[in-house]
Coordinates of C-alpha atoms in Angstrom, one line a residue:
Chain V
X1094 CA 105.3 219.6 67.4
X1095 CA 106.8 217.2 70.0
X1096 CA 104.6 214.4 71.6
X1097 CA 104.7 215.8 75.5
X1098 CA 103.7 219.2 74.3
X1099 CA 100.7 218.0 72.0
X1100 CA 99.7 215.2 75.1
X1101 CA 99.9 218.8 77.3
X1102 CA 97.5 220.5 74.9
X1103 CA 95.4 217.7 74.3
X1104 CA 95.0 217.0 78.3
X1105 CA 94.5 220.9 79.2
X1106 CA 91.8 220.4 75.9
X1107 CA 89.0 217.9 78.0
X1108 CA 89.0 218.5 81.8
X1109 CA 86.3 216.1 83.0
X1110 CA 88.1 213.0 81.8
X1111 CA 91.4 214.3 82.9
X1112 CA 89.6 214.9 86.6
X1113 CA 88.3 211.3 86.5
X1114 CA 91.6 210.0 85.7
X1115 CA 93.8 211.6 87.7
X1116 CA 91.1 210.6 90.8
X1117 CA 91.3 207.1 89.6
X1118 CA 95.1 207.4 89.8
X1119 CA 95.1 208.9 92.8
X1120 CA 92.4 206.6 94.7
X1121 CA 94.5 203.5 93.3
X1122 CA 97.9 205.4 94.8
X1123 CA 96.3 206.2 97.6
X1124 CA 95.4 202.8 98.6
X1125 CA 98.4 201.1 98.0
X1126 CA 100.1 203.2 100.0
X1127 CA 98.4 203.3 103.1
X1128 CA 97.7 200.0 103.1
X1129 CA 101.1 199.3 103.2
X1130 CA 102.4 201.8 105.3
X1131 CA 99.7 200.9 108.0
X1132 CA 100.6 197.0 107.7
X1133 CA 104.5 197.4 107.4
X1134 CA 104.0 200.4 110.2
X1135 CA 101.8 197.8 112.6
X1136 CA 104.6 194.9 112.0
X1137 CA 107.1 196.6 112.4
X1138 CA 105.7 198.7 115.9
X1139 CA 104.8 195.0 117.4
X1140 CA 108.8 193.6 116.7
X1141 CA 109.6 196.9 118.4
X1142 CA 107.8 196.5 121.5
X1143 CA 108.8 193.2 121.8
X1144 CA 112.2 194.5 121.4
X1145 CA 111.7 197.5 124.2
X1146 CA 110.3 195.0 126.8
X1147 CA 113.4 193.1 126.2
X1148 CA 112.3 190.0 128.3
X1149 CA 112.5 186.4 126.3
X1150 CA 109.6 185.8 128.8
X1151 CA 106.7 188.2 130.5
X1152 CA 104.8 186.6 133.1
X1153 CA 101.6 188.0 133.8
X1154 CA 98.7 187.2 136.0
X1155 CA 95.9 185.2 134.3
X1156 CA 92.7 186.9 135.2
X1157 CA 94.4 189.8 133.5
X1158 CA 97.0 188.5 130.4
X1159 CA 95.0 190.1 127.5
X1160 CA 94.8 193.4 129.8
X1161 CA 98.3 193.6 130.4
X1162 CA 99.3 192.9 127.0
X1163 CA 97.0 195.5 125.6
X1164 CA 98.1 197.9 128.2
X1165 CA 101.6 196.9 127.4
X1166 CA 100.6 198.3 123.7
X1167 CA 98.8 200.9 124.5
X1168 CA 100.6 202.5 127.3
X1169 CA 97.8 202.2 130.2
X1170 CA 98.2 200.8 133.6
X1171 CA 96.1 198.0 134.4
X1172 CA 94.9 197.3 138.3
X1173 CA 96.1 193.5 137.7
X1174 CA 98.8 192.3 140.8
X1175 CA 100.8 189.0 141.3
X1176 CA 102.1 188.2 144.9
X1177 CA 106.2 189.4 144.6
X1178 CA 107.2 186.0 145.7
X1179 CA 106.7 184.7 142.4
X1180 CA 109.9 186.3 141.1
X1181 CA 111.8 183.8 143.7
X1182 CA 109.4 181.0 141.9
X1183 CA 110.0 182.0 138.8
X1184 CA 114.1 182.3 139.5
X1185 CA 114.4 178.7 140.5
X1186 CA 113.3 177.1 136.9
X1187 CA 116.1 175.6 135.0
X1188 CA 116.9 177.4 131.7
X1189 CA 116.3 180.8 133.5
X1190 CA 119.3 183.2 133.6
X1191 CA 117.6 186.1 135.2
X1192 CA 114.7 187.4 136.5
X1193 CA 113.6 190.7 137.2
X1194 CA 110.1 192.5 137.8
X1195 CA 108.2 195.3 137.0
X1196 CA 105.4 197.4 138.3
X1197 CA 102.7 199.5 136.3
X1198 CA 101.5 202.5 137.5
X1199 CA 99.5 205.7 136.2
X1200 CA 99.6 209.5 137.3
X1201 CA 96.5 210.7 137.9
X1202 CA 93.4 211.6 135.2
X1203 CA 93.3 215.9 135.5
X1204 CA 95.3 216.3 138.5
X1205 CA 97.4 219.5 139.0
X1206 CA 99.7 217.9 141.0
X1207 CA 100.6 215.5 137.5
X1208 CA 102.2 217.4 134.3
X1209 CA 100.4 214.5 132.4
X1210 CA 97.5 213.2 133.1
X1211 CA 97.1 209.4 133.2
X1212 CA 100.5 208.9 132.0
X1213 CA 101.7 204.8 132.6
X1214 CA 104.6 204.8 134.5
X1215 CA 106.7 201.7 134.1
X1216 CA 108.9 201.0 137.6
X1217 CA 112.1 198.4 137.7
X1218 CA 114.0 197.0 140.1
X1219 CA 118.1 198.1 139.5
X1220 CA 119.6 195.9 141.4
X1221 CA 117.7 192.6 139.2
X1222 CA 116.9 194.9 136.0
X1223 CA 117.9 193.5 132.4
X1224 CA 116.1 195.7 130.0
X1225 CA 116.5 199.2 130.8
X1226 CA 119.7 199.5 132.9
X1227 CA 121.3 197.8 129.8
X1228 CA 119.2 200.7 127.6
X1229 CA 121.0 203.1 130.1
X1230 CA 124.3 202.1 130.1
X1231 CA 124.8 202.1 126.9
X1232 CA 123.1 205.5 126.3
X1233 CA 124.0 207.7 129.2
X1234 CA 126.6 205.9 131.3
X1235 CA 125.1 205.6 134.4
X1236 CA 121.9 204.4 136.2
X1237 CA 118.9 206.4 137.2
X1238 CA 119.1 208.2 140.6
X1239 CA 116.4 209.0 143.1
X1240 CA 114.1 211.6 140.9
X1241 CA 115.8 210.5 137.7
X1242 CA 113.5 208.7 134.8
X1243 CA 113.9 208.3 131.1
X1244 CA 111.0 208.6 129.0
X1245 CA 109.4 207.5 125.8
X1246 CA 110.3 209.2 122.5
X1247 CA 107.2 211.5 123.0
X1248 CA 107.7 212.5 126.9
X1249 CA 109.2 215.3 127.2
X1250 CA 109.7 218.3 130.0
X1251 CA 107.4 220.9 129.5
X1252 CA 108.4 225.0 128.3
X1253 CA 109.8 226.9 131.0
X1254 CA 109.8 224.1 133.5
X1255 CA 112.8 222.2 134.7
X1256 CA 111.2 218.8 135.5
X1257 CA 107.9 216.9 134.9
X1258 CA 105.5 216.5 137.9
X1259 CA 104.4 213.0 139.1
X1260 CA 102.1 213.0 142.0
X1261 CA 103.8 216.9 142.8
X1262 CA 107.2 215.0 143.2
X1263 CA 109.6 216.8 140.5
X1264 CA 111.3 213.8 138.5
X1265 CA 114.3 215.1 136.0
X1266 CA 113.8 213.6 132.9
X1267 CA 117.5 211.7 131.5
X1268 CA 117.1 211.0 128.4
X1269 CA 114.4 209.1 125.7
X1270 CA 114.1 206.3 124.4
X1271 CA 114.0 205.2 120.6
X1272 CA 110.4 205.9 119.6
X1273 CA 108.2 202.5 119.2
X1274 CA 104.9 203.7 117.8
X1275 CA 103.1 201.9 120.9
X1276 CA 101.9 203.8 123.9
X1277 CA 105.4 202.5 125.7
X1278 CA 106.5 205.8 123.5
X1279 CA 104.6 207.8 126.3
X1280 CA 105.6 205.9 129.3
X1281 CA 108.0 206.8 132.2
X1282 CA 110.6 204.5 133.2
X1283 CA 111.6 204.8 137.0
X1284 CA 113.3 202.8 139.6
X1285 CA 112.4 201.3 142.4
X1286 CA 113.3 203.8 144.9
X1287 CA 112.1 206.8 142.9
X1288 CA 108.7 205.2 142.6
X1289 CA 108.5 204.6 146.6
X1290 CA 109.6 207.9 147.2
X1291 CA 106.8 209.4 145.4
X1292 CA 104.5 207.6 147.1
X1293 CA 105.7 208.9 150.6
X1294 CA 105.7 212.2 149.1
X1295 CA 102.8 211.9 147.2
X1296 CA 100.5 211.7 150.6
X1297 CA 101.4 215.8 151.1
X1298 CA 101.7 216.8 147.9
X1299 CA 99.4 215.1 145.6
X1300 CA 95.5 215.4 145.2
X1301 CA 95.4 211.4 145.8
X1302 CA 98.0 209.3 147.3
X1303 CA 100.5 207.1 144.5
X1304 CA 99.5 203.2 146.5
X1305 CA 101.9 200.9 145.1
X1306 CA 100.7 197.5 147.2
X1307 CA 103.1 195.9 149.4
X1308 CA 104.5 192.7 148.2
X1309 CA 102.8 193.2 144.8
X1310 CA 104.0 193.0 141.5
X1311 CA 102.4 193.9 137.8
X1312 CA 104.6 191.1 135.6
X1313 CA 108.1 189.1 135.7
X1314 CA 110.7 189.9 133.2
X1315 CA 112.4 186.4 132.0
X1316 CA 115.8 185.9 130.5
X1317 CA 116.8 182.6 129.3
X1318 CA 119.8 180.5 128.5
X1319 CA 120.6 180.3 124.8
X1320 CA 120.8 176.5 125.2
X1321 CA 117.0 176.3 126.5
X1322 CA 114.3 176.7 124.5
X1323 CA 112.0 179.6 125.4
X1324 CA 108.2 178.1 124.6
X1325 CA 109.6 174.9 127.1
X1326 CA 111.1 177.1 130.1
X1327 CA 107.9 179.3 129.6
X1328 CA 105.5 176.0 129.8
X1329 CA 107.9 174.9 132.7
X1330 CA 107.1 178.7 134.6
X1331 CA 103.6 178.7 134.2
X1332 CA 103.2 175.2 136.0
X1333 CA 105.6 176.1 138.4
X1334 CA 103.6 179.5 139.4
X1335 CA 100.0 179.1 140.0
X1336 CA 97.6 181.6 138.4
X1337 CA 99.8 183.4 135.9
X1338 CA 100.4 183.0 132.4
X1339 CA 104.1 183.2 130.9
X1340 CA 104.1 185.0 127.7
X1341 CA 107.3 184.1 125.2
X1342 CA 108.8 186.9 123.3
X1343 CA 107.4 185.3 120.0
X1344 CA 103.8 184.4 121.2
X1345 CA 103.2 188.2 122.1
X1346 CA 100.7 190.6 121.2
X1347 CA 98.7 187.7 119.6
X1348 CA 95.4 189.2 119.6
X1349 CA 97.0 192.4 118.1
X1350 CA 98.2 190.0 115.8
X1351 CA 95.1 188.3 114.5
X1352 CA 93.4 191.3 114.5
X1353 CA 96.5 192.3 112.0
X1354 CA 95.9 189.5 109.9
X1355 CA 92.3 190.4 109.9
X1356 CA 93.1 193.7 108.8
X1357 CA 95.5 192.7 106.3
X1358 CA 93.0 190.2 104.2
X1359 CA 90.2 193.0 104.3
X1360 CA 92.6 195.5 103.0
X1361 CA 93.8 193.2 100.7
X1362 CA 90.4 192.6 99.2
X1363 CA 89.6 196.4 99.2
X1364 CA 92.8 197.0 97.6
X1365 CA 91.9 194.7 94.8
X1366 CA 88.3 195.8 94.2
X1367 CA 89.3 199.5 94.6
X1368 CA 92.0 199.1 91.8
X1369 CA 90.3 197.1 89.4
X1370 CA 87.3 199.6 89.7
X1371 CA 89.7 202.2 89.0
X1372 CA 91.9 200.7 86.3
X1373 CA 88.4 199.8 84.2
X1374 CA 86.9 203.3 84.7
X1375 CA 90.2 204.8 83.1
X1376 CA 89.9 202.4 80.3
X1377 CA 86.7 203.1 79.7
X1378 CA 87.1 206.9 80.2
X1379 CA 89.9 206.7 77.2
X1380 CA 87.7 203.9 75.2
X1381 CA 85.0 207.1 74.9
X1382 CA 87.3 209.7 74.5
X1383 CA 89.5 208.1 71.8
X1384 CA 86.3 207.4 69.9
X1385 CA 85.2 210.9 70.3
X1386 CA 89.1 211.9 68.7
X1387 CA 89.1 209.8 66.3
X1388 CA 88.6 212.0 63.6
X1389 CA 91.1 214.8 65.3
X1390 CA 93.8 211.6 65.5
X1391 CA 93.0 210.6 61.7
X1392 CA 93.8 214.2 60.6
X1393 CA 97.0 213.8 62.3
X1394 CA 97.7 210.7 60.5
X1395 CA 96.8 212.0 57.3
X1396 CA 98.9 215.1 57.4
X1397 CA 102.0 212.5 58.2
X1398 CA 102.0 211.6 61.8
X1399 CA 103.3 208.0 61.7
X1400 CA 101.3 205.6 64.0
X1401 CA 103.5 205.2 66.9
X1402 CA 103.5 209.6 66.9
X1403 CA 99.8 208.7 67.7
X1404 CA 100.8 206.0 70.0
X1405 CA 103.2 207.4 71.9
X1406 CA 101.1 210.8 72.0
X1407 CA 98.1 208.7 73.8
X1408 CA 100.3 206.8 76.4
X1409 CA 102.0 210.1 77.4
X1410 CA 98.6 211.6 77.7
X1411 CA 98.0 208.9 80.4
X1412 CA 101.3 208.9 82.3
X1413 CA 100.9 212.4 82.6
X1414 CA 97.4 212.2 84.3
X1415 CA 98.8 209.0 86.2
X1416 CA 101.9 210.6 87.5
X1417 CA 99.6 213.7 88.4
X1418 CA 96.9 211.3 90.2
X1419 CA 99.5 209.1 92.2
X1420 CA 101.4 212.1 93.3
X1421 CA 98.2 213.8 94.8
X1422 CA 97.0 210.5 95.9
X1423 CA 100.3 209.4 97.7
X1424 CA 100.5 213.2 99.2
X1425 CA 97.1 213.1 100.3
X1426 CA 97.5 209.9 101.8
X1427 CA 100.8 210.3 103.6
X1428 CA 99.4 213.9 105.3
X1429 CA 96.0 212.1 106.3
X1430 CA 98.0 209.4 107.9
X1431 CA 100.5 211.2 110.0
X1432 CA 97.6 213.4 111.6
X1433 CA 95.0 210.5 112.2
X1434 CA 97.5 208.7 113.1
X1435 CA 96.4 208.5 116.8
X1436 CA 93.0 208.2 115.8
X1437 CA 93.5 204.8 114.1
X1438 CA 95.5 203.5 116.6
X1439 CA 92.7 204.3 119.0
X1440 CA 90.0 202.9 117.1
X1441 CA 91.5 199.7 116.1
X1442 CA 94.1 199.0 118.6
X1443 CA 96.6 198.2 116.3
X1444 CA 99.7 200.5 117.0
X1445 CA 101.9 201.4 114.1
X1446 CA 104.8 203.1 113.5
X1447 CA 105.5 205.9 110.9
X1448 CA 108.3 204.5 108.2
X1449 CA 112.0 205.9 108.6
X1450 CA 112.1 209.1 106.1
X1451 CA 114.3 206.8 103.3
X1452 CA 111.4 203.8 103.5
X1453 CA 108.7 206.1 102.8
X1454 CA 110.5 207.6 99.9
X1455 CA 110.5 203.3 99.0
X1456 CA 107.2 203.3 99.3
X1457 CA 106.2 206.9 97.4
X1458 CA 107.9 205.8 94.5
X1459 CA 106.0 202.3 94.7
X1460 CA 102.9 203.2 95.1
X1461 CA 103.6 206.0 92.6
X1462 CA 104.5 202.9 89.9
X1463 CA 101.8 201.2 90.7
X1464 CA 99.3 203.9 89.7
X1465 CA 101.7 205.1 86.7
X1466 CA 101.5 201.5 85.6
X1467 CA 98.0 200.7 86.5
X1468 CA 96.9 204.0 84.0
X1469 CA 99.3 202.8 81.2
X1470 CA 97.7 199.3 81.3
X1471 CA 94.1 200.9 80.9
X1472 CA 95.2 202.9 78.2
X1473 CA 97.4 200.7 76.0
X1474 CA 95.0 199.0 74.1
X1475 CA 92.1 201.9 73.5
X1476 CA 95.6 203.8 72.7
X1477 CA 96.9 201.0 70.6
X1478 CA 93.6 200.2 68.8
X1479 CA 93.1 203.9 67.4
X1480 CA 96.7 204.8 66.4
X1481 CA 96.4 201.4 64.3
X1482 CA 93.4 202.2 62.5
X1483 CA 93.5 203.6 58.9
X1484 CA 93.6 207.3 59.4
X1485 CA 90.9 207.4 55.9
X1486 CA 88.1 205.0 58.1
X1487 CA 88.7 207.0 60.9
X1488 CA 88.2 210.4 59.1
X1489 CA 85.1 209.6 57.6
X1490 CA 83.3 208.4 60.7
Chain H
X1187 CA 90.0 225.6 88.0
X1188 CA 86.2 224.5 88.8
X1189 CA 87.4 221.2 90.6
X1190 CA 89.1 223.6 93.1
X1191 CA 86.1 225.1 94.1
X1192 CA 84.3 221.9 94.4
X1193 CA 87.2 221.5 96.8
X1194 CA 86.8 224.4 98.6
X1195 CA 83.2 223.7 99.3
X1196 CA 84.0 220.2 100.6
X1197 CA 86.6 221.0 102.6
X1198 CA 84.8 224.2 103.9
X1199 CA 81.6 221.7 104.8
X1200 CA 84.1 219.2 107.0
X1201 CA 85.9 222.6 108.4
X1202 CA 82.4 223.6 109.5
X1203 CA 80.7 220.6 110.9
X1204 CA 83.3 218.2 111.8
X1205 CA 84.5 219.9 114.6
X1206 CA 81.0 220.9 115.6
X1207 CA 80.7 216.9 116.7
X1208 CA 84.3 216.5 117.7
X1209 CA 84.7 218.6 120.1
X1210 CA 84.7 217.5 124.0
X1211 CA 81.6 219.6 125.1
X1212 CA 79.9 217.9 122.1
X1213 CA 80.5 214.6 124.5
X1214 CA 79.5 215.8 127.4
X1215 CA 82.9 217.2 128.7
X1216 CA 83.7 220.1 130.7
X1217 CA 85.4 221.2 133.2
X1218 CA 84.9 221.1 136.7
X1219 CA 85.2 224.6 138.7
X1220 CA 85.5 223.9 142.9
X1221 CA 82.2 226.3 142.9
X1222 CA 80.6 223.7 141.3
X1223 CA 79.8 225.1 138.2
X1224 CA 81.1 224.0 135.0
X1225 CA 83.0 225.5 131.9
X1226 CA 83.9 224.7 128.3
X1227 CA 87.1 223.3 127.6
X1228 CA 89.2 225.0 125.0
X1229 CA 87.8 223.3 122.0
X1230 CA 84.3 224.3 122.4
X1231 CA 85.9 228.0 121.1
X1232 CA 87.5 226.2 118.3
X1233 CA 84.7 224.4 117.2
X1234 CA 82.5 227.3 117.5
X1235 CA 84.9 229.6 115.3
X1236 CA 85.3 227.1 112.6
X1237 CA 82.1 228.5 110.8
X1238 CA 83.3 232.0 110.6
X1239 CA 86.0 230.3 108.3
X1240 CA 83.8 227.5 106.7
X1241 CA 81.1 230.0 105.2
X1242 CA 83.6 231.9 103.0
X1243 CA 85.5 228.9 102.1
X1244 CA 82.1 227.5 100.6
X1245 CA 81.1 231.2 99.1
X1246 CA 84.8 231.2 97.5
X1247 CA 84.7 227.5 96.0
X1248 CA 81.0 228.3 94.6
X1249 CA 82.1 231.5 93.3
X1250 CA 85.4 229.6 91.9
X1251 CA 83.0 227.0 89.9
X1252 CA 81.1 229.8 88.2
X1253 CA 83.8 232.7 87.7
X1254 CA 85.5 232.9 84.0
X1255 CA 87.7 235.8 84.6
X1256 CA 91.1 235.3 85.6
X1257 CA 91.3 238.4 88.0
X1258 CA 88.5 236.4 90.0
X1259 CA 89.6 233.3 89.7
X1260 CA 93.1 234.2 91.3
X1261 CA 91.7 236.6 94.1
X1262 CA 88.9 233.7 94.9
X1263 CA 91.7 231.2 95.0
X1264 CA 94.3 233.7 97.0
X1265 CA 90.7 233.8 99.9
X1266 CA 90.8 230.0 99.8
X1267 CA 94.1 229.7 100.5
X1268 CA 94.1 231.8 103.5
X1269 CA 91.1 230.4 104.7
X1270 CA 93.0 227.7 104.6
X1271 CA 95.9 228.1 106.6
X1272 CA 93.5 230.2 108.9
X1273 CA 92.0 226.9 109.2
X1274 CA 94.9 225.2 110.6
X1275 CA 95.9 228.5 113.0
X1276 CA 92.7 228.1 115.0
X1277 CA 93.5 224.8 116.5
X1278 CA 97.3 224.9 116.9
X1279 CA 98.1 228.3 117.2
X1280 CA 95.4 231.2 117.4
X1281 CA 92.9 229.4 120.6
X1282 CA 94.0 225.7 120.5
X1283 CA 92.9 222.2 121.9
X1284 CA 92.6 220.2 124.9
X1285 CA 95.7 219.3 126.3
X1286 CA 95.5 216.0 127.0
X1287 CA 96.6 213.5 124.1
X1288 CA 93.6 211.2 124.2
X1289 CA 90.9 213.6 124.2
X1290 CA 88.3 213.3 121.3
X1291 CA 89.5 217.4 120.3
X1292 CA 93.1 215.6 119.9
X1293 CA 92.3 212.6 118.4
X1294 CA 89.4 213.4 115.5
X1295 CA 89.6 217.8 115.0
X1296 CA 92.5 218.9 115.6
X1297 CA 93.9 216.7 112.3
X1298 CA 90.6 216.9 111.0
X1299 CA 90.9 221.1 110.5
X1300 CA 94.7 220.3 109.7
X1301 CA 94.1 218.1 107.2
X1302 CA 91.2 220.1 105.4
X1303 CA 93.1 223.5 106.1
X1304 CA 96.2 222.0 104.2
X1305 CA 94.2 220.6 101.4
X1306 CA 92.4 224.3 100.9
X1307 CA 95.8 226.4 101.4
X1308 CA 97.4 223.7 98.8
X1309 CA 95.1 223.8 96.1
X1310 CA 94.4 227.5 96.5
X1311 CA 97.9 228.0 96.0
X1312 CA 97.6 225.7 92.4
X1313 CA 94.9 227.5 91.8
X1314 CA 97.0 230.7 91.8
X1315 CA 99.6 229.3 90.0
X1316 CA 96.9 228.0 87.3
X1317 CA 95.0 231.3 86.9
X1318 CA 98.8 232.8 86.4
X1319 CA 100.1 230.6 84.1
X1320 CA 97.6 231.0 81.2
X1321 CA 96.7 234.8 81.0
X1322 CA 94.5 233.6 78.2
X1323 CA 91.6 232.5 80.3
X1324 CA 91.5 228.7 79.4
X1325 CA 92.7 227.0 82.3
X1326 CA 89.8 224.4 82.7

């Protein structure tokens, strides 16, 4: 008889400890894996934000600069304004090689008149604009036109319609944008001119007039010189511009941040408690049932089986029920995280981003190591202790 | 084969109260008519069909625990299975959810009945291929 086909037999032979294994396996698997995936996925979602606003610098106003950066994250408009003259301000600081601004807007909650409701609607200037005219130019050729937008990765225009409805004012939706795994994946970008046009229109054909306030602005979009250093012209703006804070690229999302490093330690510790747990409940779990088979093993000896037969039989046994754990584990996991996704990222406020398919794979097959590995540890030295044991001792006990 | 219908009665006890909590009327949602008066939202329905699929999910996985004979085993694990992916129809397909993407419905039962309706079609499904693998009638 082969060693995989007497493991097999030998496995299907005691259920409960296979079912305690395998969960131990699977919990370890499990873990590691969603740990991971919700760290790397959270990292990597902040760089890409970062990334999408495409500013070196974001001036917001003061009151308001952990708002706006959450809102930023999330994808809601906040009611914080800074007086439009500030861009001019702002302009005039040496190290600065262009300015543009932006202005944050929603649809409204439940409204008929809106295919989304409370959908954060991101308007640009063209004529100053740095990050999504470049975006556009590169993807579709041209600018935006009056009733033209592009959307997040997850706006789309819905069944059977030909546009998407802001404030009743039909807006033809060009194209999306790479997805993020923040809330700017559900944004609308706009110019300008489309955005005022709504809100002439909006006054007949929306339940609530769009108000964008005259000679208001929600943040200032900084590009500097590669010879300046981006902490010092963002020092020099703040000073410059009273009441508003000037954000560096690098410095962003800091809160999301700590709360990331937060996050990371705690995991880290569960991780480590969680495994350990696991990794002595399957030794033990083999301890006993190696002692229970230890006349069944010193029969096999005695009617020839060499030692590392036995060996090799007992470690199979385990990387079997490992394999079998971490798959289910790292399955389990992966589903649970794709469909709560949402969930999390409401609860903490911590976006992340789902891994690229080939990354996942990456991280399947680690996590799937880990737990294979984990499993063989427990059971090498139970294994290794009874296949060394004189098979006569072990018969007669 | 009886870990499956431990399964089956855990995921049929988060199929049938879960969404029971989760759904909007549960927080005090509804919606508005211009009369005045006001109506359920879409996953009050859900929520309220999800026991018609919990009870025999839990029935099958007790059932699945005590049964020795294979012909049971399989047909109790074929039920589970449907139940199952009956379990994922109601919110996506068969009555659905609230539309809007940050509704507690969205957020917490519509993956919750997913998740729980994927975990009962899949292991129904290994429970099928278990009871058919060893006509014998050890498959513990």
């Amino acid at each position: 008889m082969d060693v995989y086909r007497f493991a097999l037999r030998n496995i299907s032979g005691n259920p409960f400890r296979c079912l305690v294994v395998v969960l131990c396996a699977g919990i370890t698997a499990g873990m590691l894996l969603a740990s991971t995936l919700i760290l790397l996925g959270a990292g990597q979602s902040l760089s890409k934000a970062i990334h999408r606003l495409g500013a070196d610098i974001i001036v917001v106003p003061e009151s308001a600069a952990a708002q706006v950066e959450s809102a930023l994250l999330l994808g809601h408009a906040t009611n914080a304004w800074m007086p439009a003259a500030a861009v001019g301000q702002a302009a005039v600081v040496p190290g600065v090689q262009a300015v543009s601004y932006q202005i944050h807007l929603a649809t409204l909650k439940n409204a008929s008149c809106c295919t989304v409701s409370n959908m954060f609607l991101m308007v640009y200037d063209p004529e100053t604009d740095f990050v999504v005219t470049s975006w556009l130019e590169k993807n579709l050729g041209t600018g935006l036109g009056l009733g033209e937008a592009v959307g997040g990765s997850n706006v789309f225009t819905p069944a059977g319609e030909k546009n998407i409805k802001v404030y009743g004012y039909p807006i033809t939706l060009r194209g999306n944008m790479e997805p993020t795994g923040t809330g700017l994946d559900s944004s609308l970008f706009l110019t300008l001119e489309t955005a005022l046009e709504i809100a002439r229109e909006s006054v007949i054909r929306a339940e609530a007039p769009l108000v964008i306030p005259e000679g208001s602005i929600s943040t200032i979009m900084i590009k500097v010189r590669p010879e300046y250093d981006i902490g010092s012209v963002a020092r020099q703006v703040a000073a410059r511009i009273p009441a508003v804070k000037a954000l560096a690229a690098p410095e962003m999302f800091q809160s999301q941040r700590a709360e990331l490093e937060g996050l990371r330690n705690g995991v880290i510790l569960l991780l480590v408690i969680t495994t350990g747990f696991s990794l002595v409940l399957v030794g033990l779990v083999f301890s006993m049932a190696l002692n229970e088979r230890r006349r069944e093993l010193g029969v096999v000896r005695a009617i020839g089986a060499p030692r590392s037969f036995v060996f090799r039989t007992l470690l199979v046994e385990a990387g079997f029920l490992g394999f079998q754990g971490g798959a289910a584990g790292s399955a389990i996991t992966i589903l649970a995280l794709i469909l709560f996704r949402r969930l999390i990222i409401a609860t903490y406020g911590i976006p992340f981003l789902t891994p690229s398919l080939p990354m996942m794979m990456i991280l399947i097959a680690g996590s799937l190591t880990g737990s294979l590995s984990g499993v063989l540890l427990a059971a090498l030295i139970p294994a290794y202790r009874i296949s060394h044991e004189d098979p006569t001792i072990a018969m007669r006990e | 084969m009886k870990w499956i219908g431990i399964l089956f009665a855990l995921m049929a006890l988060v199929i049938g109260l879960v969404p029971q909590f989760t759904n909007c009327s549960a927080q005090g949602r509804a919606i508005q008519l211009p009369d005045g008066r006001s109506m359920p939202m879409k996953c009050h329905w859900t929520a309220n069909a999800t026991p018609v699929i919990a009870a025999p999910l839990l029935v099958a996985g007790i059932l699945l625990f005590f049964s020795r004979g294979q012909e049971a085993r399989r047909g109790l694990s074929l039920l589970g299975s449907i139940l199952g992916f009956a379990a994922i129809l109601l919110p996506t397909w068969l009555i659905g959810v609230c539309a809007n993407d940050e509704m507690v419905c969205r957020l917490a039962m519509e993956p919750t009945l997913i998740f729980s309706g994927t975990v009962s079609a899949a292991a129904g499904l290994f429970g099928l291929f278990l009871a058919r693998k060893n006509p014998a009638g050890n498959v513990d």
